[in-house]
XYZ file of C-alpha atoms in Angstrom:
523
model
C -1.155 -1.785 10.112
C 1.148 -4.923 9.990
C -0.124 -7.912 8.079
C 1.247 -11.208 9.078
C 0.902 -14.712 7.798
C 2.363 -17.640 9.800
C 3.669 -16.883 13.439
C 6.074 -19.646 13.287
C 7.634 -18.585 10.069
C 7.755 -14.886 11.253
C 9.562 -15.921 14.448
C 12.183 -17.800 12.312
C 12.723 -14.725 10.061
C 12.947 -12.467 13.087
C 15.543 -14.786 14.671
C 17.605 -14.672 11.461
C 17.311 -10.772 11.329
C 18.469 -10.775 15.111
C 21.531 -12.710 14.163
C 22.582 -10.638 11.235
C 21.711 -7.191 12.527
C 24.404 -4.426 12.095
C 24.695 -0.658 11.512
C 22.790 0.818 8.756
C 23.122 4.013 6.763
C 19.233 4.479 6.990
C 16.886 4.856 9.806
C 14.718 1.826 10.418
C 16.978 -0.240 8.092
C 19.245 -2.709 10.165
C 19.378 -5.873 8.049
C 23.171 -6.789 7.198
C 22.832 -9.347 4.540
C 26.548 -9.524 3.409
C 27.971 -10.787 6.599
C 29.885 -14.140 7.559
C 26.773 -15.324 9.400
C 24.249 -14.894 6.553
C 26.941 -16.341 4.055
C 26.751 -19.633 6.004
C 22.944 -19.927 5.477
C 21.881 -21.965 2.477
C 19.989 -19.746 0.173
C 20.181 -16.681 2.328
C 18.147 -13.470 2.271
C 17.749 -11.329 -0.668
C 17.055 -7.637 0.071
C 15.814 -5.342 -2.496
C 15.442 -1.618 -1.583
C 12.812 0.313 -3.583
C 11.709 3.892 -4.054
C 8.016 3.220 -2.918
C 5.803 0.864 -1.480
C 3.016 -1.263 -3.132
C -0.444 0.439 -2.977
C -1.779 -2.857 -2.197
C -1.100 -6.676 -2.635
C -4.340 -7.607 -4.436
C -3.487 -8.225 -8.113
C -7.148 -7.639 -9.032
C -6.933 -4.013 -7.547
C -3.443 -3.063 -8.500
C -2.819 -0.277 -10.899
C 0.895 -0.269 -11.118
C 3.700 -2.537 -11.995
C 5.580 -1.392 -8.967
C 3.083 -3.221 -6.881
C 2.541 -6.151 -9.230
C 6.413 -6.889 -9.063
C 5.948 -7.920 -5.464
C 3.302 -10.779 -6.172
C 3.350 -11.533 -9.889
C 5.243 -14.714 -10.611
C 6.433 -14.918 -7.054
C 3.207 -15.467 -5.030
C 0.657 -15.550 -7.817
C 0.964 -17.375 -11.054
C -1.478 -17.612 -14.185
C -2.379 -20.223 -16.507
C 0.234 -19.028 -18.887
C 3.445 -16.986 -18.407
C 6.252 -15.607 -20.495
C 9.602 -17.183 -21.196
C 12.877 -15.307 -21.209
C 12.205 -14.106 -24.830
C 8.655 -12.812 -23.779
C 6.925 -15.544 -25.570
C 3.829 -17.210 -24.086
C 4.563 -20.536 -22.188
C 2.457 -23.084 -20.202
C 2.309 -22.421 -16.417
C -0.593 -23.629 -14.360
C -2.172 -24.693 -17.704
C -0.462 -27.577 -19.420
C -1.880 -26.700 -22.770
C -4.620 -24.806 -24.543
C -6.599 -24.538 -27.654
C -8.990 -21.996 -29.226
C -11.996 -24.220 -29.911
C -13.833 -21.610 -31.895
C -13.719 -17.744 -32.107
C -15.149 -17.300 -28.705
C -14.178 -20.285 -26.614
C -10.660 -21.075 -25.319
C -10.012 -24.347 -23.413
C -7.227 -24.845 -20.973
C -5.976 -28.337 -19.517
C -4.598 -27.691 -16.085
C -1.877 -29.200 -14.114
C -3.063 -31.847 -11.555
C 0.013 -31.540 -9.267
C -0.304 -27.997 -7.672
C -1.359 -26.747 -4.363
C -1.977 -23.166 -3.034
C 0.204 -21.820 -0.066
C -2.776 -22.673 2.211
C -2.794 -26.322 1.120
C -5.960 -25.897 -0.924
C -5.772 -28.001 -4.296
C -5.444 -25.968 -7.568
C -8.001 -26.949 -10.064
C -10.750 -25.734 -12.432
C -12.938 -24.481 -9.643
C -10.086 -22.148 -8.228
C -9.677 -20.741 -11.806
C -13.407 -20.107 -12.031
C -13.466 -18.534 -8.523
C -10.529 -16.102 -9.296
C -12.121 -14.762 -12.515
C -15.631 -14.810 -11.088
C -14.300 -12.366 -8.489
C -12.485 -10.406 -10.942
C -15.472 -9.776 -13.077
C -18.138 -9.461 -10.254
C -19.520 -5.801 -10.369
C -20.167 -5.943 -6.680
C -16.373 -6.512 -6.229
C -15.548 -3.482 -8.374
C -12.018 -4.497 -9.407
C -10.549 -1.689 -11.537
C -8.833 -4.321 -13.428
C -12.036 -6.099 -14.492
C -12.030 -3.963 -17.768
C -9.066 -5.940 -19.118
C -11.219 -9.170 -19.345
C -14.747 -7.655 -19.885
C -15.276 -9.756 -22.750
C -15.408 -12.963 -20.768
C -19.043 -14.040 -20.364
C -18.258 -17.147 -18.364
C -15.339 -19.267 -16.986
C -16.739 -22.716 -17.265
C -15.663 -25.805 -15.412
C -15.480 -28.775 -17.834
C -13.992 -31.237 -15.359
C -11.658 -30.917 -12.355
C -8.656 -29.987 -14.707
C -10.264 -28.545 -17.617
C -11.738 -24.994 -17.976
C -13.145 -22.913 -20.741
C -13.217 -19.194 -21.176
C -16.439 -18.265 -23.073
C -16.182 -14.867 -24.562
C -18.939 -12.417 -25.746
C -16.673 -11.746 -28.918
C -13.411 -12.900 -30.319
C -10.431 -11.483 -28.294
C -7.050 -11.967 -29.816
C -4.850 -10.771 -26.814
C -6.411 -13.235 -24.206
C -3.201 -15.017 -23.547
C -1.271 -11.861 -23.306
C -3.677 -10.770 -20.413
C -3.694 -14.173 -18.743
C 0.148 -14.001 -18.594
C 0.166 -10.567 -16.893
C -0.615 -9.911 -13.167
C -4.419 -9.583 -13.659
C -4.276 -13.325 -14.625
C -2.887 -14.561 -11.199
C -4.855 -17.301 -9.695
C -5.991 -16.811 -5.997
C -6.723 -19.395 -3.453
C -10.551 -20.083 -3.128
C -10.165 -19.703 0.680
C -8.695 -16.175 0.437
C -11.651 -15.348 -1.931
C -14.204 -16.591 0.584
C -12.639 -14.873 3.380
C -11.946 -11.386 1.785
C -14.796 -11.285 -0.827
C -14.873 -7.800 -2.440
C -12.389 -6.409 0.023
C -8.823 -5.983 -0.985
C -6.819 -9.053 -0.047
C -4.070 -8.282 2.340
C -2.510 -11.729 2.645
C -1.961 -12.863 -0.903
C -2.183 -16.538 -1.193
C -1.284 -18.262 -4.589
C 0.647 -21.067 -5.956
C 3.924 -19.314 -6.727
C 7.671 -20.142 -5.568
C 7.460 -17.583 -2.795
C 4.975 -17.477 0.279
C 3.815 -14.252 1.763
C 5.175 -13.648 5.234
C 4.227 -9.992 6.191
C 3.782 -6.364 5.071
C 4.507 -3.384 7.201
C 3.146 -0.587 4.989
C 5.726 2.125 4.190
C 8.509 -0.031 5.467
C 8.822 -3.588 4.084
C 7.290 -6.739 2.538
C 8.736 -10.216 3.416
C 8.338 -13.350 1.425
C 9.716 -16.879 2.195
C 10.513 -19.581 -0.281
C 7.898 -22.080 -0.972
C 9.524 -25.423 -0.104
C 6.413 -27.304 -1.443
C 6.537 -25.424 -4.845
C 5.464 -27.648 -7.771
C 8.177 -26.200 -10.140
C 11.705 -25.302 -9.833
C 12.304 -23.825 -6.390
C 13.768 -20.422 -5.663
C 17.303 -20.337 -4.875
C 17.119 -17.795 -1.976
C 15.290 -18.645 1.206
C 13.767 -15.247 1.942
C 13.057 -11.937 0.181
C 12.645 -8.584 1.801
C 11.453 -5.548 -0.176
C 12.358 -2.450 1.834
C 11.075 0.996 1.057
C 13.974 3.458 1.125
C 12.916 6.671 -0.741
C 16.427 8.372 -0.851
C 18.395 6.920 -3.845
C 21.770 7.673 -2.397
C 20.816 5.601 0.717
C 19.681 2.724 -1.515
C 22.925 2.675 -3.416
C 24.949 2.935 -0.176
C 23.196 -0.071 1.281
C 24.391 -2.155 -1.586
C 27.969 -0.899 -1.005
C 27.861 -1.736 2.666
C 26.131 -5.182 2.086
C 22.846 -4.250 3.557
C 20.992 -4.837 0.335
C 21.578 -6.558 -2.986
C 19.254 -4.791 -5.398
C 18.207 -1.052 -5.625
C 15.518 -0.011 -8.007
C 14.669 2.116 -9.858
C 18.031 3.569 -10.658
C 18.137 7.148 -11.966
C 20.178 8.039 -15.066
C 22.087 10.564 -12.774
C 23.384 7.711 -10.486
C 24.541 5.435 -13.358
C 28.072 6.689 -13.310
C 28.376 6.391 -9.624
C 27.135 2.655 -9.652
C 29.361 1.812 -12.741
C 32.421 3.207 -10.781
C 31.903 0.933 -7.877
C 33.778 -2.249 -7.275
C 30.932 -3.852 -5.577
C 27.944 -2.780 -7.736
C 26.858 -2.767 -11.386
C 24.159 -1.463 -13.535
C 21.419 -3.585 -14.866
C 19.885 -2.251 -18.148
C 17.152 -3.622 -20.541
C 14.801 -2.067 -22.868
C 11.055 -2.209 -21.746
C 7.805 -2.440 -23.408
C 6.732 0.949 -21.849
C 7.171 4.664 -22.614
C 7.359 7.829 -20.607
C 5.071 10.795 -21.516
C 3.719 14.159 -20.650
C -0.070 14.008 -20.458
C -3.135 16.414 -20.315
C -6.465 16.121 -18.438
C -8.548 16.977 -21.477
C -11.565 17.779 -19.244
C -9.679 20.562 -17.417
C -9.401 24.117 -18.916
C -7.550 25.110 -21.032
C -6.577 21.629 -22.026
C -10.108 20.875 -23.250
C -8.971 22.743 -26.349
C -6.854 20.701 -28.766
C -5.041 23.954 -29.962
C -3.659 24.513 -26.475
C -2.481 20.976 -26.301
C -0.815 21.173 -29.633
C 0.833 24.486 -28.893
C 2.583 22.867 -25.675
C 3.478 19.945 -27.819
C 5.300 22.219 -30.287
C 6.926 24.191 -27.502
C 8.720 21.266 -26.048
C 12.240 20.641 -27.301
C 12.409 16.884 -26.690
C 16.015 16.286 -27.934
C 17.321 18.461 -25.093
C 15.315 16.480 -22.581
C 16.484 13.101 -23.846
C 20.074 14.316 -23.712
C 20.110 16.593 -20.618
C 17.573 14.768 -18.369
C 18.046 11.143 -19.340
C 21.779 11.288 -20.904
C 20.401 9.481 -24.092
C 19.280 6.539 -21.858
C 16.098 5.300 -23.732
C 15.320 6.406 -27.271
C 13.013 9.086 -28.055
C 9.497 7.861 -28.416
C 6.953 8.621 -31.193
C 3.986 6.896 -29.556
C 2.883 5.613 -26.186
C 3.826 2.141 -27.497
C 7.372 0.861 -27.071
C 9.154 -0.375 -30.261
C 8.911 -3.984 -29.139
C 5.199 -3.956 -28.477
C 2.908 -5.673 -30.911
C 1.009 -2.874 -32.577
C 3.666 -0.277 -32.568
C 3.589 2.315 -35.391
C 7.151 2.969 -36.632
C 6.321 5.668 -39.106
C 4.273 8.055 -36.876
C 5.649 11.394 -36.433
C 5.298 13.398 -33.023
C 4.975 17.171 -33.039
C 8.241 18.980 -33.943
C 9.654 21.958 -32.075
C 8.164 25.134 -33.466
C 7.722 28.149 -31.118
C 6.032 30.308 -33.790
C 3.449 27.702 -34.446
C 2.890 27.115 -30.714
C 2.414 30.933 -30.170
C -0.089 31.083 -33.050
C -2.131 28.104 -31.700
C -2.187 29.683 -28.238
C -3.512 32.940 -29.679
C -6.173 31.169 -31.772
C -7.209 29.444 -28.590
C -7.721 32.700 -26.876
C -4.450 32.726 -24.893
C -2.138 35.098 -26.680
C -0.249 35.992 -23.363
C -0.342 32.381 -22.218
C -1.644 31.127 -18.835
C -0.872 29.620 -15.496
C -1.134 25.929 -14.801
C 0.075 23.221 -12.586
C 1.809 19.895 -13.388
C 2.073 16.934 -11.086
C 4.775 14.531 -11.048
C 6.052 11.620 -8.743
C 9.167 12.030 -6.597
C 11.852 10.682 -8.931
C 14.867 12.687 -9.945
C 14.380 12.373 -13.737
C 10.622 13.296 -13.555
C 11.451 16.233 -11.396
C 14.213 17.300 -13.710
C 12.044 17.060 -16.642
C 9.453 19.011 -15.017
C 12.024 21.818 -14.331
C 13.129 21.726 -18.119
C 9.484 22.038 -19.190
C 8.841 24.774 -16.780
C 11.724 26.588 -18.602
C 10.618 25.838 -22.039
C 7.067 26.846 -21.737
C 8.065 30.220 -20.533
C 8.824 30.914 -24.186
C 5.135 30.819 -25.158
C 4.075 32.641 -21.863
C 2.865 29.643 -19.849
C 3.802 29.811 -16.225
C 4.167 26.066 -15.157
C 3.894 25.251 -11.410
C 5.295 21.935 -10.398
C 3.868 19.811 -7.676
C 5.975 16.671 -6.610
C 4.038 14.002 -4.943
C 4.954 10.808 -3.301
C 4.189 7.778 -5.566
C 1.200 6.740 -3.815
C -0.445 10.171 -3.640
C 0.547 10.705 -7.414
C -1.538 7.328 -8.276
C -4.345 8.496 -6.021
C -4.669 11.896 -7.760
C -4.266 10.364 -11.049
C -7.199 7.982 -10.362
C -9.468 10.841 -9.307
C -8.440 13.303 -12.063
C -7.252 15.976 -9.632
C -4.670 17.480 -11.937
C -4.196 19.517 -15.182
C -0.886 18.262 -16.642
C 1.146 15.338 -15.543
C 4.360 13.185 -16.307
C 3.815 9.575 -16.129
C 4.631 6.102 -17.857
C 2.930 3.094 -19.085
C 4.860 0.009 -18.946
C 2.540 -2.314 -20.816
C 2.275 -5.613 -18.979
C 1.443 -7.761 -21.891
C 3.608 -6.665 -24.802
C 0.403 -6.145 -26.792
C -1.121 -2.874 -28.120
C -4.466 -3.734 -26.686
C -3.153 -3.282 -23.011
C -1.912 0.152 -23.980
C -4.729 1.200 -26.076
C -7.699 -0.069 -24.030
C -6.354 1.069 -20.703
C -5.169 4.493 -21.714
C -7.562 5.680 -24.353
C -10.770 3.918 -24.240
C -13.794 5.749 -22.786
C -14.421 2.939 -20.351
C -10.920 3.267 -18.683
C -11.248 6.631 -17.285
C -9.311 7.046 -13.994
C -7.947 4.052 -12.243
C -7.961 1.650 -15.185
C -5.355 3.951 -16.842
C -6.943 6.711 -18.906
C -5.741 9.695 -16.676
C -6.303 11.858 -19.753
C -10.044 11.310 -19.274
C -10.183 11.250 -23.003
C -13.196 10.023 -25.058
C -13.250 9.492 -28.798
C -15.842 7.349 -30.352
C -13.726 6.542 -33.496
C -10.918 5.466 -31.408
C -13.181 3.406 -29.127
C -14.449 1.524 -32.098
C -10.919 1.053 -33.589
C -9.722 -0.510 -30.261
C -12.816 -2.729 -29.949
C -12.446 -3.840 -33.483
C -8.704 -4.528 -33.009
C -9.477 -6.702 -29.920
C -11.746 -9.033 -31.971
C -9.892 -9.215 -35.175
C -8.005 -12.445 -35.736
C -5.948 -11.385 -38.637
C -2.710 -9.919 -36.952
C -1.781 -7.801 -40.036
C -5.319 -6.086 -39.720
C -4.822 -5.564 -36.195
C -1.563 -3.687 -36.790
C -3.473 -1.454 -39.297
C -6.180 -0.705 -36.736
C -3.616 0.188 -34.028
C -1.674 2.468 -36.480
C -4.906 4.340 -37.233
C -5.707 4.829 -33.547
C -2.338 6.004 -32.716
C -2.539 8.672 -35.483
C -5.914 9.824 -34.272
C -4.483 10.106 -30.647
C -1.634 12.021 -31.943
C -3.886 14.317 -33.982
C -5.883 15.098 -30.755
C -2.532 15.809 -28.965
C -3.681 13.942 -25.853
C -0.069 13.317 -24.811
C 3.437 14.213 -25.577
C 5.674 11.128 -26.077
C 9.074 11.375 -24.389
C 11.032 8.205 -24.416
C 10.979 4.453 -24.544
C 11.767 3.243 -21.061
C 14.924 1.387 -20.185
C 14.632 -0.743 -17.077
C 17.508 0.267 -14.765
C 18.695 -1.031 -11.439
C 21.926 -1.193 -9.240
C 22.771 -4.768 -8.441
C 25.438 -6.173 -6.101
C 28.193 -8.105 -8.078
C 27.426 -11.092 -5.684
C 24.030 -11.468 -7.175
C 23.489 -13.749 -10.161
C 20.250 -14.319 -12.235
C 18.419 -11.123 -11.667
C 16.430 -9.580 -14.522
C 13.574 -7.048 -15.239
C 11.069 -8.234 -17.747
C 10.163 -5.928 -20.769
C 6.835 -5.376 -18.856
C 8.737 -4.072 -15.765
C 8.346 -7.029 -13.410
C 11.297 -7.816 -11.151
C 12.412 -11.356 -11.942
C 13.981 -13.027 -8.896
C 12.932 -16.521 -8.943
C 16.402 -17.470 -10.293
C 18.343 -15.296 -8.297
C 21.223 -16.674 -6.205
C 23.794 -14.984 -3.870
C 27.401 -15.821 -4.064
C 29.016 -16.960 -0.866
C 31.846 -14.502 0.324
């Protein structure tokens, strides 16, 4: 399937690509962006080569930051956003106030249009969130705003969110990709089906998507704010990392992500490419499906946690990139518990717990992981370490989209994954990963349920006192650790390989690619 928007624009892009076509180091990749012809074009085409494709382009159905990076802040925008310091800033809303514990009012901009020419107003905001929360639509992201009873139109440019209970992190959710405002025409056209042609208010306009190959965006020349510096953006799917890096060296691409730790030295030694690094909100972890035997027994989960020698993984697999984690919250996230202790390496305790659980000689199980070098390397280290307590660990490496699909369905026993936390608030982590209502596609791949933790998370959502919220999240994290639902690995560092002719690129702590200010130096 190839999704297109605007035949005229597509013809222009194809004509440009015809002019700049050159030899490629990768099959199906032929865009030569660092040529004299391209350098003469104002703005130029930014090419980003990525490990995997988006699973879809509908922000109300996305389950990954990988997909959201294509649309969030580029095609779609929210009422509020985040500045370079991750602080909440006005975006499509000029201002807001909390009228009372359960009512938030937003004053909207009156100079914005959607890409299809439809005016942005209060009715568009209402239509967006009505669709998100409609049970008939069945959005897996509805859970993050389940406390919204009504989005009320006060006048053309004033809207209120009426909540069923106080919800402290509301602004942080509205600033994430779930808060992106969709054109009412798209909502009318697609209804409850996934939107294949995203239509928002952002600085880039969707051009086309060829699944498994590439997504094209064009500069929005009518954008209400500061316009993008490049004319076009192409996100290309290039699974092989050495090929991605080579494409920057040869001028066929400008940015390659993600970048593995094992390739950092190669990139740093290059005369044309450099490493981008920044600490993220998220963490990497080893998880258990607690509904699957033998992982329905907490003693088995604790035994494995004691059998993992994490320092050697941080050093050997990650070359000390990203500090060792003690929680599924990154240290920069509101609600992080700095004093919590993860399980220490103790083989004798691990063997004792396995014997108590009825597995004195161990057992055989399977771990799934996505096809990234570090994850595969980590899985192999785990395989070796768990032999020490008699566990035979089989490793199943899955393409990213398949990994997500299996995780959503719970078709696994153990897994390696990460949670990037789109909002910087503990609620996004705790509710999505641990609340009973979030099983599967909402984020709770552990399929874990604990009534006490559910209550702590729900109370923290409504608590207005931020110190009390911190205490509630600390208690929840301690209980989750006591139940050994997961094994924390490390705080994620965002890594990418970037051409030295690129200025203005960054990755937000949430993991979104930030390209609105990117420019390409003329050669």
